[in-house]
PDB file of C-alpha atoms in Angstrom:
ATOM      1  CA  UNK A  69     -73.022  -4.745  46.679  1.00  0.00           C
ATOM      2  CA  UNK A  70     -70.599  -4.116  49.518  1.00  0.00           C
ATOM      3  CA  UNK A  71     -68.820  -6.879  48.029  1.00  0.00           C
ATOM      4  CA  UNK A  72     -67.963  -4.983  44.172  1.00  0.00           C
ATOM      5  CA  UNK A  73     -66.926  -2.304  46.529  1.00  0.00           C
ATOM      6  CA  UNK A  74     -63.787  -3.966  48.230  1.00  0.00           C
ATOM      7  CA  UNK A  75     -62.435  -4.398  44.710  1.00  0.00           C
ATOM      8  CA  UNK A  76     -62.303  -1.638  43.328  1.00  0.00           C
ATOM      9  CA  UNK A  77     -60.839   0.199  46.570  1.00  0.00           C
ATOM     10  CA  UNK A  78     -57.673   1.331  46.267  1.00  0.00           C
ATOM     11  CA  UNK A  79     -54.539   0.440  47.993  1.00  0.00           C
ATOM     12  CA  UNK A  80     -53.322   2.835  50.778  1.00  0.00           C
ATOM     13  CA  UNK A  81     -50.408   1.404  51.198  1.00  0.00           C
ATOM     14  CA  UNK A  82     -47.037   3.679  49.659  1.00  0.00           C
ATOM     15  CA  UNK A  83     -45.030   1.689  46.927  1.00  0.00           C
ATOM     16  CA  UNK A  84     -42.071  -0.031  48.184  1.00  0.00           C
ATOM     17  CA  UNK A  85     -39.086   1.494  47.521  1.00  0.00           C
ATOM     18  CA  UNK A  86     -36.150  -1.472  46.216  1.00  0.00           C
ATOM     19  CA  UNK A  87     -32.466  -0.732  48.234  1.00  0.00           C
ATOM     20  CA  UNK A  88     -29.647  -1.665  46.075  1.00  0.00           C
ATOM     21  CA  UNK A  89     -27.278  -3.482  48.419  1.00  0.00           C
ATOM     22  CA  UNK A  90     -23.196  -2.630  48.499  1.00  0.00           C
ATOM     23  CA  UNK A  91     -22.519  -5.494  47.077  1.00  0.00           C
ATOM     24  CA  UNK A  92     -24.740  -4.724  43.680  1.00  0.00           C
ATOM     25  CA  UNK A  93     -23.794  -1.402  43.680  1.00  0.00           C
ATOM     26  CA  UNK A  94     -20.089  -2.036  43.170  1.00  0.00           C
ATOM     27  CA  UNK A  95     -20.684  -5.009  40.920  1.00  0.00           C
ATOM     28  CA  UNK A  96     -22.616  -2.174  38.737  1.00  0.00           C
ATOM     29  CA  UNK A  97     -19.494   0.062  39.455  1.00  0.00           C
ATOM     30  CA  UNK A  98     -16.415  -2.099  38.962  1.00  0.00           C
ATOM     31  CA  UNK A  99     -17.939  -3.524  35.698  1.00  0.00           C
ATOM     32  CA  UNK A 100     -19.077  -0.231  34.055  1.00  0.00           C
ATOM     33  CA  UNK A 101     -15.066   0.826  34.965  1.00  0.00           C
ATOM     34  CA  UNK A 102     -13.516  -2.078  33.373  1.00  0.00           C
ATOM     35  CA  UNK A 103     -15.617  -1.449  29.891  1.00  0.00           C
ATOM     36  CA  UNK A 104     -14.948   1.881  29.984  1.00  0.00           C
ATOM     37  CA  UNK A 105     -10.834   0.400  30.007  1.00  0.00           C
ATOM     38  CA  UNK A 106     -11.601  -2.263  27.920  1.00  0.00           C
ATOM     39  CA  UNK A 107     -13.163  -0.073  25.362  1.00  0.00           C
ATOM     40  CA  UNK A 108     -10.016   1.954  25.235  1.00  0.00           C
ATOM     41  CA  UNK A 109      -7.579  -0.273  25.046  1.00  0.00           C
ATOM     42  CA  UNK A 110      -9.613  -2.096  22.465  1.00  0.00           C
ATOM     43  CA  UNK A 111     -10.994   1.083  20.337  1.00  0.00           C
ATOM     44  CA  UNK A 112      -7.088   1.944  18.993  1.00  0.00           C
ATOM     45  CA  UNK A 113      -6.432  -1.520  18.251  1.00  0.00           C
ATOM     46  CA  UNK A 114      -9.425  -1.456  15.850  1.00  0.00           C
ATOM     47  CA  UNK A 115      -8.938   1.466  14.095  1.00  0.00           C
ATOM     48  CA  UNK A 116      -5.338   0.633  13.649  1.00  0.00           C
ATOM     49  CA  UNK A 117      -6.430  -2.769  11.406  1.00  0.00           C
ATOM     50  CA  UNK A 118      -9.463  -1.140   9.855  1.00  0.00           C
ATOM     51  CA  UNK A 119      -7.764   1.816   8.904  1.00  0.00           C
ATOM     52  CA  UNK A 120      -6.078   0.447   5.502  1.00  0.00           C
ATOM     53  CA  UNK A 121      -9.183  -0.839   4.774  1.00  0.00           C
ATOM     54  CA  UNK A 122     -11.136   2.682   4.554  1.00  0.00           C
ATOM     55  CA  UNK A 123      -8.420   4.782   3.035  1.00  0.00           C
ATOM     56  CA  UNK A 124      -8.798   5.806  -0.463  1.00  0.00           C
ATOM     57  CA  UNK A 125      -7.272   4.060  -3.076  1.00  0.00           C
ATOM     58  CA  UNK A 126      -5.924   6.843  -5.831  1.00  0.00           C
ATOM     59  CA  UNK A 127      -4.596   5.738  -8.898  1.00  0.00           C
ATOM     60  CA  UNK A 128      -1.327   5.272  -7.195  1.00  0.00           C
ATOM     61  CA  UNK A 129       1.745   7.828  -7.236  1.00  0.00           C
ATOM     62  CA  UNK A 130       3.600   9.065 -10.707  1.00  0.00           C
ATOM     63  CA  UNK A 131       6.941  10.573 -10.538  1.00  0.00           C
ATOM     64  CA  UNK A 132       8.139  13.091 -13.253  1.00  0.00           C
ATOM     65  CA  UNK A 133      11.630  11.393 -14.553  1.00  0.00           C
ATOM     66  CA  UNK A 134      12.115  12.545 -18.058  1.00  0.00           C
ATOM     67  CA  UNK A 135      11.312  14.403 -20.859  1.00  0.00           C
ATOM     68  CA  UNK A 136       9.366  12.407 -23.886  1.00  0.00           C
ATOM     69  CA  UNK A 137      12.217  13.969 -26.255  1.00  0.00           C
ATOM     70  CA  UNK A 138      15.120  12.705 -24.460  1.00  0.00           C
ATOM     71  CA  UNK A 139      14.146   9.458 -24.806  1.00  0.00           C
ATOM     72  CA  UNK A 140      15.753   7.022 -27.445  1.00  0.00           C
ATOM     73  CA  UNK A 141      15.492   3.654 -29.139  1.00  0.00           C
ATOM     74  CA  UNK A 142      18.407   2.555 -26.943  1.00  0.00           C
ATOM     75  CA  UNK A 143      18.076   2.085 -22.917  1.00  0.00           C
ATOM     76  CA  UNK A 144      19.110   5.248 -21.282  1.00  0.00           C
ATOM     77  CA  UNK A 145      19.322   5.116 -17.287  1.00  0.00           C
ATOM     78  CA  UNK A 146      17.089   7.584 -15.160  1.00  0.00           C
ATOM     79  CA  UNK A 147      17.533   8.834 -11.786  1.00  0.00           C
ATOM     80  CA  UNK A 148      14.865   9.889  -9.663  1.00  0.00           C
ATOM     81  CA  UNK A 149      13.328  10.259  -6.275  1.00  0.00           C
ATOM     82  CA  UNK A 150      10.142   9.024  -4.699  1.00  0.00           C
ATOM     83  CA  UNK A 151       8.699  10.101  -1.373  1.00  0.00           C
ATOM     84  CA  UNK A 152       7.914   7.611   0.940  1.00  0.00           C
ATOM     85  CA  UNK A 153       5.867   7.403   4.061  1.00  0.00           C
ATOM     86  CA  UNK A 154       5.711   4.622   6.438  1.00  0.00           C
ATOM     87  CA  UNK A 155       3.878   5.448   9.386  1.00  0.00           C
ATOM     88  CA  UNK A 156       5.144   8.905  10.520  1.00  0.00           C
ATOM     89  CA  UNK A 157       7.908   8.930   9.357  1.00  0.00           C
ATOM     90  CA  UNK A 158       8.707  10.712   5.331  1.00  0.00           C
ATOM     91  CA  UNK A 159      11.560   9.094   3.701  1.00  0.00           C
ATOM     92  CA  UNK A 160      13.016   9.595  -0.012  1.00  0.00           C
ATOM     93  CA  UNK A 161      13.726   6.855  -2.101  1.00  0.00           C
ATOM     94  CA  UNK A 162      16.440   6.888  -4.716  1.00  0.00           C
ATOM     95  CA  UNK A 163      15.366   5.044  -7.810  1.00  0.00           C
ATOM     96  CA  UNK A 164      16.272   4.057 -10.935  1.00  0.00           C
ATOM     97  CA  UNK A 165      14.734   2.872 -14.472  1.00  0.00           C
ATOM     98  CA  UNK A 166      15.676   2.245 -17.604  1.00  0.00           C
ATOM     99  CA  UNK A 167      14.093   3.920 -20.771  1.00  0.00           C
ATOM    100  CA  UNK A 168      13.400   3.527 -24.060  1.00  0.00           C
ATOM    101  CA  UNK A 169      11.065   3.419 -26.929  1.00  0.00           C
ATOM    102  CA  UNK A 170      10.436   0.569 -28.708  1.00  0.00           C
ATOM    103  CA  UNK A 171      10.044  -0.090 -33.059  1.00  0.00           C
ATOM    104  CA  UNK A 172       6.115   1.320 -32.234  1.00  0.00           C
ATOM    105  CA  UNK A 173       7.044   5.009 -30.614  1.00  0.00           C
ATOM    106  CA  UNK A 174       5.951   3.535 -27.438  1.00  0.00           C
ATOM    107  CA  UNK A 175       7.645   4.175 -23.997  1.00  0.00           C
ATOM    108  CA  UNK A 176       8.157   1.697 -21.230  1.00  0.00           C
ATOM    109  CA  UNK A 177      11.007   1.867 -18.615  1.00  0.00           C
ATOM    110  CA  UNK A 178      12.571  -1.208 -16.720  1.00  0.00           C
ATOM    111  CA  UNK A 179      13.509  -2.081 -13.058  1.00  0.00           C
ATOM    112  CA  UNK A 180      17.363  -1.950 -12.930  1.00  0.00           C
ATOM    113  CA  UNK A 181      17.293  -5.024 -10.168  1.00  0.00           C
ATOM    114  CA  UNK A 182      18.052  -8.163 -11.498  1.00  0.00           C
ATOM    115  CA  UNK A 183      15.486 -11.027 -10.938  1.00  0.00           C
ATOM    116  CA  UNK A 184      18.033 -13.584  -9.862  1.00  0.00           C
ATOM    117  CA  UNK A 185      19.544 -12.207  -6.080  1.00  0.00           C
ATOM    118  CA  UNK A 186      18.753  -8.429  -6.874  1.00  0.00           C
ATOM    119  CA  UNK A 187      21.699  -7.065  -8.142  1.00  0.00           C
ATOM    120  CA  UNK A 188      21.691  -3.954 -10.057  1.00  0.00           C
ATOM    121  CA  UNK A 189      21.864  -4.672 -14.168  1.00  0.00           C
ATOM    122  CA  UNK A 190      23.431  -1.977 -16.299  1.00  0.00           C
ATOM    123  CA  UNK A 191      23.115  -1.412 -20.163  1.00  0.00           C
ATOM    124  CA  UNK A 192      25.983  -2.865 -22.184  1.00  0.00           C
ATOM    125  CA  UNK A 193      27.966  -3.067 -18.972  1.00  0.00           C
ATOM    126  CA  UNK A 194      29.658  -6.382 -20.249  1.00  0.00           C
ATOM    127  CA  UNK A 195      31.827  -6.747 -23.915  1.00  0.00           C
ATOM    128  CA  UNK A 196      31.040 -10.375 -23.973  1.00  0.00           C
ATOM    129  CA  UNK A 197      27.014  -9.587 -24.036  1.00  0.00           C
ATOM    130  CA  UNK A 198      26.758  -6.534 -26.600  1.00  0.00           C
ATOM    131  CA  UNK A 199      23.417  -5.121 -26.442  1.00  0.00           C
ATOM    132  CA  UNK A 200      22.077  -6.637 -23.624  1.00  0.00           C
ATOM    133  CA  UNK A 201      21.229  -5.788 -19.884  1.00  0.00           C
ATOM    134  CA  UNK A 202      24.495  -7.424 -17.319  1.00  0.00           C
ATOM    135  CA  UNK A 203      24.162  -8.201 -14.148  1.00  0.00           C
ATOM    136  CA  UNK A 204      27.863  -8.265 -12.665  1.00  0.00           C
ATOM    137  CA  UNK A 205      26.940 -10.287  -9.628  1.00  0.00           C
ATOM    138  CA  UNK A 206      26.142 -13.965 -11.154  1.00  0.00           C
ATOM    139  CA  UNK A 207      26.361 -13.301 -15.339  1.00  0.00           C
ATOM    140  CA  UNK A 208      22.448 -12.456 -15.737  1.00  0.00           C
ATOM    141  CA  UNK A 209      21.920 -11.482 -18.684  1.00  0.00           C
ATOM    142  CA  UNK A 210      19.102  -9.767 -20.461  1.00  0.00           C
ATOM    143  CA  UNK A 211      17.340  -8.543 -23.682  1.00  0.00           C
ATOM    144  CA  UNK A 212      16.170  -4.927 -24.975  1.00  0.00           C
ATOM    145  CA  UNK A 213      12.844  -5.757 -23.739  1.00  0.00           C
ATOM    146  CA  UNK A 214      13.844  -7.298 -20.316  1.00  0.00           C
ATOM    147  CA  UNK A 215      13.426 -11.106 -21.403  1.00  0.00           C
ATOM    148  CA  UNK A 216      16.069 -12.711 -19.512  1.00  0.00           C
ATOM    149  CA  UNK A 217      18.149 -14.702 -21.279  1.00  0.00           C
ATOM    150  CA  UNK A 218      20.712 -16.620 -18.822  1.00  0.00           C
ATOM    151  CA  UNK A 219      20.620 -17.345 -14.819  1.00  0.00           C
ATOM    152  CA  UNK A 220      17.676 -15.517 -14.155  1.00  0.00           C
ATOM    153  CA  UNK A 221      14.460 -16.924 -14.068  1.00  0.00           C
ATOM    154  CA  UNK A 222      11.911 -14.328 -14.583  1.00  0.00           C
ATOM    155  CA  UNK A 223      12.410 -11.164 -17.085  1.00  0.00           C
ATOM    156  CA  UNK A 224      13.288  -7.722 -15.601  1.00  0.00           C
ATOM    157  CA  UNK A 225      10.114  -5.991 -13.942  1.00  0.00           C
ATOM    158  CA  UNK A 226       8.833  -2.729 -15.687  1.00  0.00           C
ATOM    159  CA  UNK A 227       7.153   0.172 -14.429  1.00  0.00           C
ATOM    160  CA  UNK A 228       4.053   1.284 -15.084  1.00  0.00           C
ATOM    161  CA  UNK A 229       4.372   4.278 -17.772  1.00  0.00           C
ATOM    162  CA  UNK A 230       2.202   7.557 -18.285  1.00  0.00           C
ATOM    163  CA  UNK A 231       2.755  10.239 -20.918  1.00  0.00           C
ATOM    164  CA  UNK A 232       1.911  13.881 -19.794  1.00  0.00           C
ATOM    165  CA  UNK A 233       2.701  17.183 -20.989  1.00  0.00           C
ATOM    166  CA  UNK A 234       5.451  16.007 -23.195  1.00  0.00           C
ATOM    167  CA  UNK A 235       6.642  14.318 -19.405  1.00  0.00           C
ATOM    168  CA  UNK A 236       7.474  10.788 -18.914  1.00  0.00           C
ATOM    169  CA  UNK A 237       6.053  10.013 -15.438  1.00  0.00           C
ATOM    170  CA  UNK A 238       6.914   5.824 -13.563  1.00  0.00           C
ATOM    171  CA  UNK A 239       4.302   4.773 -11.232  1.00  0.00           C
ATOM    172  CA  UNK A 240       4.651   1.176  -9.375  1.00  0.00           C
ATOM    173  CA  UNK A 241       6.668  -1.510 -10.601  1.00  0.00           C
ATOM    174  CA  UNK A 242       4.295  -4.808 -11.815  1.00  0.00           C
ATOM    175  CA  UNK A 243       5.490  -7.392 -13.269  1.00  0.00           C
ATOM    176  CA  UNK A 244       7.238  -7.575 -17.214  1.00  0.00           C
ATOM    177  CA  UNK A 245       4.110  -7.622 -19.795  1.00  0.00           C
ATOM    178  CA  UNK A 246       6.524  -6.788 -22.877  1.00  0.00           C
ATOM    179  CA  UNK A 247       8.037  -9.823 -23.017  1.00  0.00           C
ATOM    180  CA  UNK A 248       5.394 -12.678 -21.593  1.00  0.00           C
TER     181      UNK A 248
END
């Protein structure tokens, strides 16, 4: 019986207490301090690529340019601005279209830079090409509807168009779908 008893006796001895050395204790230091730096050098970075990504996408900006009753069968040229940011700093554009209505009623409006070097086309700016968009750089020459016609070697771009409150308003330039 004595035997069971030595067992089940407990240990008088106090738990051993574990010294961290210098050495571990400025391993532990010097690599908690260089996340803490890597983690801010590295957080900005981050945000700066992701943040593109998580912004909302609206349906993009529309400018008031002209009234609906001002416009015509025959190109007029529009002038108007378009705020800009980039970054911090707020800029304003100085744009221009080109609008008419077609056989239909409808409205569309065209970029005024030529698709050969970017020039800026004007309406019936040339005798020799009556009716027709001119580019005065290199002869480009255009339709009505922005097909091009000579030099070029894509039609003139169009803006995207929205009717409101008897308003014309341009959004972002895409591509020409009048003429495809």
């Amino acid at each position: 019986m004595s035997h069971q008893h030595e067992e089940h006796e407990p240990s008088h001895k106090p738990p051993v207490r574990k010294e961290m050395s210098r050495r571990q204790f400025l391993t532990y230091t010097l690599g908690g301090a260089t996340a803490f730096m890597a983690a801010g050098v590295t957080l900005p970075m981050v945000r700066f690529a992701v943040d593109p990504i998580l912004r909302d996408k609206g349906e993009g900006a529309f400018v008031k340019v002209a009234e609906v009753s001002k416009i015509t069968n025959e190109p007029q040229e529009f002038h108007f601005e378009l705020k800009q940011q980039d970054g911090w700093y707020l800029s304003t554009a100085n744009l221009v279209a080109w609008i008419r209505k077609d056989e239909n009623g409808n409205i569309y409006a065209l970029s005024p830079i030529c698709k050969h070097l970017g020039c800026t086309v004007g309406w019936n700016s040339n005798s020799n090409f009556p009716d027709q968009y001119h580019c005065p750089c290199h002869g480009a020459h255009y339709t009505k509807e922005g097909k091009q016609l000579a030099v070029a070697s894509k039609p003139l771009d169009e803006y995207k168009v929205m009717i409101k409150d008897d308003w014309v308003y341009l959004g972002e330039i895409v591509p020409n779908t009048i003429v495809s």
